[in-house]
Coordinates of C-alpha atoms and ligand atoms in Angstrom, one line a residue:
M1 CA 85.1 25.9 103.6
D2 CA 81.4 26.1 103.9
D3 CA 81.9 28.2 107.2
L4 CA 84.1 30.3 105.2
R5 CA 82.0 31.0 102.3
E6 CA 79.0 31.7 104.6
K7 CA 81.2 34.1 106.6
Y8 CA 82.7 36.3 103.9
L9 CA 79.3 36.4 101.8
K10 CA 77.7 37.6 104.9
A11 CA 80.1 40.1 105.6
V12 CA 80.1 41.4 101.8
A13 CA 76.5 41.7 102.0
D14 CA 76.4 43.8 104.9
A15 CA 79.6 46.1 104.0
A16 CA 78.5 49.7 104.4
D17 CA 80.6 51.4 102.3
E18 CA 83.6 50.9 100.0
A19 CA 85.9 50.9 102.7
A20 CA 84.5 48.3 104.2
L21 CA 84.1 46.2 101.1
E22 CA 88.3 47.0 101.0
D23 CA 89.1 45.6 104.3
L24 CA 87.1 42.4 103.8
R25 CA 89.0 41.9 100.2
V26 CA 92.2 42.3 101.9
Q27 CA 90.9 39.7 105.0
A28 CA 89.5 37.1 102.6
V29 CA 91.7 37.2 99.3
G30 CA 94.6 39.6 99.7
K31 CA 98.3 38.4 100.0
K32 CA 97.7 37.2 103.4
G33 CA 94.0 36.9 103.5
E34 CA 92.2 33.8 104.9
I35 CA 91.7 32.0 101.9
S36 CA 94.7 32.8 100.5
L37 CA 96.2 31.1 103.3
K38 CA 93.9 27.9 102.7
M39 CA 95.5 27.8 99.1
R40 CA 98.8 27.9 100.5
E41 CA 98.4 24.7 102.3
L42 CA 97.5 22.9 99.0
G43 CA 101.4 22.3 98.4
K44 CA 101.4 20.2 101.8
M45 CA 98.4 17.7 100.8
T46 CA 98.6 14.4 98.9
P47 CA 97.9 14.9 95.5
E48 CA 94.6 13.3 96.1
E49 CA 93.4 15.6 98.7
R50 CA 94.6 18.3 96.3
Q51 CA 92.7 17.3 93.4
V52 CA 89.4 17.6 95.4
M53 CA 90.2 20.8 97.9
G54 CA 92.1 22.5 95.0
P55 CA 89.0 23.6 92.5
K56 CA 86.8 23.6 95.6
L57 CA 89.1 26.6 97.2
N58 CA 89.3 28.2 93.6
A59 CA 85.5 28.7 93.3
L60 CA 85.1 30.0 97.1
K61 CA 87.7 32.6 96.1
D62 CA 86.1 33.4 92.9
E63 CA 82.4 33.6 94.6
V64 CA 83.7 36.1 97.0
N65 CA 85.5 38.0 94.3
S66 CA 82.5 38.3 92.4
A67 CA 80.5 39.0 95.3
L68 CA 82.9 41.8 96.4
A69 CA 82.6 43.0 92.8
A70 CA 78.7 43.1 92.7
K71 CA 78.6 44.9 96.0
K72 CA 80.9 47.6 94.8
A73 CA 78.4 48.6 91.9
A74 CA 75.7 48.1 94.1
L75 CA 77.2 50.6 96.6
A76 CA 78.0 52.8 93.8
D77 CA 74.7 53.0 92.0
A78 CA 73.1 53.8 95.4
A79 CA 75.3 56.6 95.9
L80 CA 74.5 58.0 92.7
D81 CA 70.7 57.7 93.4
E82 CA 71.4 59.6 96.8
R83 CA 73.3 62.6 94.7
L84 CA 70.5 62.7 92.1
R85 CA 67.8 62.8 95.0
A86 CA 69.9 65.3 97.1
E87 CA 71.6 67.7 94.5
W88 CA 68.9 69.1 92.5
L89 CA 68.4 72.6 90.5
D90 CA 65.1 74.0 89.4
V91 CA 66.7 76.0 86.3
S92 CA 63.0 77.3 85.6
L93 CA 62.9 79.1 89.2
P94 CA 62.8 83.1 88.6
G95 CA 66.2 85.0 89.3
R96 CA 66.5 86.9 92.7
P97 CA 66.9 90.3 91.9
R98 CA 69.7 92.4 93.4
R99 CA 70.1 96.0 93.8
M100 CA 73.2 97.4 92.0
G101 CA 75.5 99.5 93.9
T102 CA 76.2 103.1 93.0
I103 CA 79.4 105.0 92.7
H104 CA 79.6 107.6 95.6
P105 CA 79.8 111.3 94.6
V106 CA 83.5 111.6 96.4
S107 CA 84.7 108.9 94.1
Q108 CA 83.0 109.8 90.8
V109 CA 84.1 113.4 91.4
T110 CA 87.6 112.9 92.4
E111 CA 87.7 110.7 88.6
E112 CA 86.2 113.7 86.8
V113 CA 88.7 116.0 88.8
T114 CA 91.5 113.5 87.8
A115 CA 90.7 113.4 84.1
I116 CA 90.3 117.2 83.7
F117 CA 93.8 117.8 85.4
A118 CA 95.4 114.8 83.4
D119 CA 94.3 116.5 80.2
M120 CA 96.2 119.5 81.0
G121 CA 99.2 117.3 81.7
F122 CA 99.2 116.6 85.6
A123 CA 100.2 113.3 87.2
V124 CA 98.4 111.4 90.1
A125 CA 100.3 111.2 93.4
E126 CA 99.0 109.5 97.0
G127 CA 100.4 109.9 100.2
P128 CA 99.8 108.5 103.7
Q129 CA 97.0 109.4 105.7
I130 CA 99.0 109.0 108.8
E131 CA 101.8 111.8 108.6
T132 CA 104.4 112.5 110.6
D133 CA 104.2 116.3 111.8
W134 CA 107.3 117.4 109.8
Y135 CA 105.6 116.4 106.8
N136 CA 102.2 118.2 107.8
F137 CA 103.7 120.9 109.3
D138 CA 107.3 121.7 109.8
A139 CA 108.1 121.2 105.9
L140 CA 105.3 123.4 104.7
N141 CA 106.8 126.4 106.8
I142 CA 104.5 125.7 109.7
P143 CA 106.9 125.7 113.0
G144 CA 106.0 124.0 116.6
H145 CA 104.7 127.3 117.6
H146 CA 102.6 128.6 114.7
P147 CA 98.9 129.2 115.3
A148 CA 98.4 127.3 111.8
R149 CA 98.9 123.9 114.1
A150 CA 96.3 124.8 116.6
E151 CA 93.9 126.3 114.0
M152 CA 93.6 123.1 112.3
D153 CA 92.1 120.9 114.7
T154 CA 94.4 118.1 114.2
F155 CA 94.3 114.7 115.4
Y156 CA 97.3 113.3 117.2
T157 CA 98.1 109.6 117.2
H158 CA 98.5 108.5 120.9
R159 CA 102.1 107.9 121.8
A160 CA 102.6 105.7 124.6
E161 CA 105.0 106.8 127.4
G162 CA 108.7 106.6 126.1
D163 CA 107.9 105.9 122.5
N164 CA 110.5 108.4 120.9
R165 CA 109.3 107.8 117.4
P166 CA 108.2 111.4 115.9
P167 CA 104.8 112.4 116.6
H168 CA 102.0 111.2 113.8
V169 CA 99.3 113.2 113.3
L170 CA 95.9 112.1 111.0
R171 CA 97.2 114.7 108.0
T172 CA 95.1 117.6 108.1
H173 CA 95.2 118.6 104.1
T174 CA 97.0 117.1 101.2
S175 CA 99.5 119.5 101.1
P176 CA 102.2 117.2 102.5
V177 CA 102.0 115.3 99.5
Q178 CA 103.8 118.2 97.9
I179 CA 106.8 117.9 99.8
R180 CA 107.0 113.8 99.6
Y181 CA 106.5 114.2 95.6
M182 CA 109.1 116.5 95.3
E183 CA 111.5 114.7 97.2
Q184 CA 110.8 111.6 95.1
H185 CA 111.0 113.4 91.7
G186 CA 112.4 116.6 92.2
A187 CA 111.6 119.5 89.5
P188 CA 110.1 120.2 87.2
C189 CA 106.8 118.7 88.1
R190 CA 103.1 118.9 87.8
V191 CA 100.9 116.6 89.9
I192 CA 97.4 116.5 91.6
A193 CA 97.1 114.5 95.0
P194 CA 93.4 113.4 95.8
G195 CA 92.7 112.1 99.4
R196 CA 91.3 111.9 102.8
V197 CA 92.1 114.4 105.0
Y198 CA 91.0 114.9 108.9
R199 CA 90.1 117.7 111.1
A200 CA 88.4 117.7 114.5
D201 CA 85.1 119.4 113.2
Y202 CA 81.7 118.5 112.8
D203 CA 78.8 120.9 111.4
Q204 CA 76.7 120.9 108.2
T205 CA 79.4 122.0 106.2
H206 CA 82.3 120.4 108.1
T207 CA 82.9 116.6 108.7
P208 CA 86.2 115.0 110.3
M209 CA 87.1 113.4 107.5
F210 CA 86.6 114.8 104.0
H211 CA 88.6 115.2 100.5
Q212 CA 91.2 117.4 99.1
V213 CA 92.8 117.8 96.1
E214 CA 96.1 119.2 95.9
G215 CA 97.7 120.7 92.9
L216 CA 101.6 121.4 92.1
A217 CA 103.3 123.0 89.4
I218 CA 106.7 123.6 89.7
D219 CA 109.0 125.0 86.8
K220 CA 111.7 127.6 85.7
D221 CA 109.1 130.4 85.3
I222 CA 105.5 129.4 86.4
S223 CA 103.6 132.1 88.0
M224 CA 99.9 133.0 89.5
A225 CA 99.0 133.8 85.7
N226 CA 99.4 130.3 85.2
L227 CA 97.6 129.4 88.4
K228 CA 94.9 131.4 87.4
W229 CA 94.5 129.8 84.0
V230 CA 94.4 126.3 85.2
L231 CA 92.1 126.9 87.5
E232 CA 89.7 128.8 85.4
E233 CA 90.3 125.6 83.0
F234 CA 89.4 123.3 85.6
F235 CA 86.5 124.9 86.8
S236 CA 84.8 125.3 83.0
A237 CA 85.7 121.7 82.4
Y238 CA 84.1 120.6 85.6
F239 CA 81.0 123.0 85.7
G240 CA 80.3 122.7 81.9
A241 CA 80.2 126.3 81.5
K242 CA 82.4 129.3 82.0
V243 CA 83.0 129.8 85.4
R244 CA 84.4 133.1 86.6
T245 CA 86.9 133.2 89.6
R246 CA 87.7 135.6 92.3
F247 CA 91.1 135.6 93.6
R248 CA 91.2 137.0 97.2
A249 CA 94.5 137.8 98.9
S250 CA 95.1 135.4 101.9
H251 CA 97.8 133.7 104.1
F252 CA 99.2 130.4 104.2
P253 CA 102.4 129.4 105.5
F254 CA 103.6 127.3 102.9
T255 CA 102.3 130.0 99.9
E256 CA 103.7 133.5 99.3
P257 CA 102.0 135.2 97.9
S258 CA 98.5 133.5 98.8
A259 CA 95.1 133.6 97.3
E260 CA 91.5 132.0 98.2
V261 CA 90.0 131.7 95.3
D262 CA 86.0 131.8 94.8
I263 CA 83.9 130.9 92.2
Q264 CA 80.8 132.7 90.7
C265 CA 77.3 131.7 91.9
S266 CA 74.0 132.8 92.5
W267 CA 71.5 131.8 95.4
E268 CA 68.1 132.0 94.2
G269 CA 65.2 130.3 95.8
G270 CA 67.9 128.6 98.2
T271 CA 69.8 126.8 96.1
V272 CA 73.3 127.4 95.0
K273 CA 74.0 127.7 91.1
V274 CA 77.6 128.2 90.1
G275 CA 78.7 130.2 87.1
E276 CA 75.8 132.8 87.3
G277 CA 74.8 135.6 89.8
D278 CA 76.5 138.2 91.7
D279 CA 77.7 135.9 94.8
W280 CA 81.0 134.2 95.5
L281 CA 81.7 131.0 97.1
E282 CA 85.3 130.1 98.6
V283 CA 86.5 126.6 97.0
L284 CA 90.4 126.8 97.2
G285 CA 93.2 127.8 99.0
S286 CA 96.4 128.4 96.9
G287 CA 99.5 130.5 96.3
M288 CA 103.1 130.6 95.0
V289 CA 105.2 127.9 96.8
H290 CA 107.4 129.2 99.6
P291 CA 111.0 129.2 99.0
H292 CA 111.3 127.3 102.6
V293 CA 108.9 124.6 101.1
L294 CA 110.7 124.1 98.4
R295 CA 113.9 123.7 100.1
A296 CA 112.6 121.4 102.5
A297 CA 111.5 119.2 99.5
G298 CA 115.0 119.4 98.3
V299 CA 114.5 121.5 95.4
D300 CA 116.6 124.7 94.7
P301 CA 114.4 127.9 95.1
D302 CA 116.8 130.1 93.3
Q303 CA 116.2 127.9 90.4
W304 CA 112.6 126.7 90.3
Q305 CA 109.3 128.4 91.4
G306 CA 105.4 127.5 91.1
F307 CA 102.1 127.4 92.2
A308 CA 100.2 125.2 94.5
F309 CA 96.3 124.8 95.5
G310 CA 94.0 122.8 97.9
M311 CA 90.5 122.2 96.6
G312 CA 87.9 120.6 98.5
I313 CA 86.6 117.6 96.5
D314 CA 83.1 117.1 98.6
R315 CA 82.8 121.0 98.5
I316 CA 82.8 121.0 94.7
A317 CA 80.4 117.8 94.5
M318 CA 77.8 119.3 96.6
L319 CA 77.9 122.5 93.8
K320 CA 78.2 120.5 91.0
Y321 CA 75.1 118.0 92.2
G322 CA 73.2 120.0 94.2
I323 CA 73.9 117.8 97.2
P324 CA 73.0 120.2 100.5
D325 CA 74.4 118.7 103.8
L326 CA 78.1 117.4 103.7
R327 CA 77.2 114.8 106.6
A328 CA 75.1 112.7 104.4
F329 CA 78.2 112.1 102.1
F330 CA 79.5 110.0 105.2
D331 CA 76.2 108.3 106.7
S332 CA 76.6 105.1 104.5
D333 CA 72.4 105.6 104.5
L334 CA 71.5 103.2 101.6
R335 CA 68.4 105.6 100.2
W336 CA 71.0 108.6 100.0
L337 CA 73.4 106.6 98.1
R338 CA 70.8 105.4 95.3
H339 CA 69.6 108.9 95.3
Y340 CA 73.0 110.8 94.8
G341 CA 75.2 107.5 93.6
F342 CA 76.2 107.3 90.1
A343 CA 75.5 104.1 88.1
A344 CA 78.7 102.4 87.1
L345 CA 78.1 102.5 83.1
D346 CA 76.3 106.0 83.3
V347 CA 78.9 108.3 84.6
P348 CA 79.8 111.9 83.7
A349 CA 83.5 112.5 82.6
V350 CA 85.3 114.8 80.1
H351 CA 86.7 111.8 78.8
S352 CA 82.9 109.7 77.9
G353 CA 81.6 112.7 76.8
V354 CA 78.4 112.9 78.8
Ligands
LIG401 N1 96.2 123.2 102.4 C1 95.8 124.3 102.5 C2 94.3 123.7 103.6 O1 94.2 123.0 103.5 C3 94.8 124.6 101.1 C4 96.4 125.1 100.3 C5 97.0 124.0 99.3 C6 96.6 126.2 100.1 C7 98.2 124.4 98.8 C8 97.8 126.8 99.4 C9 98.2 126.3 98.4 O2 93.4 124.7 104.0

């Protein structure tokens, strides 16, 4: 019995953690533990032997149990002390200042444009940036041999030999969204579609990725006059002053008649100012949607007609906020972003009245 006491008291004292303690408990006083088995042997003893051994065994069991409990409490105390030592926080330290991010001019202008057209009853649509050549070209009355395909400097996606899916392109304009929207919603409709477009082109005023916003209004009697009013209304709201527009006859396969639209500006001192002066700056292409385009989108051209336009978002962002080089838009230069970006709670917009 003394051997047992010595063995377990020492083992308990040496136990490194709670799991070791639990093992010891099972080994000593568990159902099949060494001390428990000894207690079972009491039954086979003579009453005299039992009278001596019984209390001794019980005392041993109690002693081991309380050693286990005491060690368990000591281990918990030690663990808490260790946590108190290791986990601490100096709440008196000054905070680490972090620069706030800004809203990119393209995001900002997209918001402004959307708000102004929403005010005129236009919904907002989106389409995929990787398009089939049917949506990007054919449905827009640009057949395979048409020079407009070559002029657009199109990026084609790679196709492995034997891949017989239709050819895909990075959309060269937002006009395919016209087709997708009319296919889904039919006529009448009034919608804008802002988004990224791609052309293999790079200089001070061209980047291989840029942004357009498409406009489309189809109804029974929509005319060029409505187009002109909508655009003048838009530019005046966007630039915050009356802006004169000039419609120049032009050609797009998907509109007939077609017009390129310029806005009035001045070039004094090397910087451009919109809404004054005698110069003109081209900002968009537009026209009456070609009957072939309506038909391709499942809209009956004998019943419906309307206008479409496509405007460069980056271009009008540069004009409004005096940003000289388009390429800087997409350089992710933090100094540029801090200078030309907008604070999240301080953005100009028609609906915020700023
Ligand atoms: N998609 C034409 C372009 O990218 C712009 C445009 C849109 C012209 C709609 C007419 C009508 O240049």
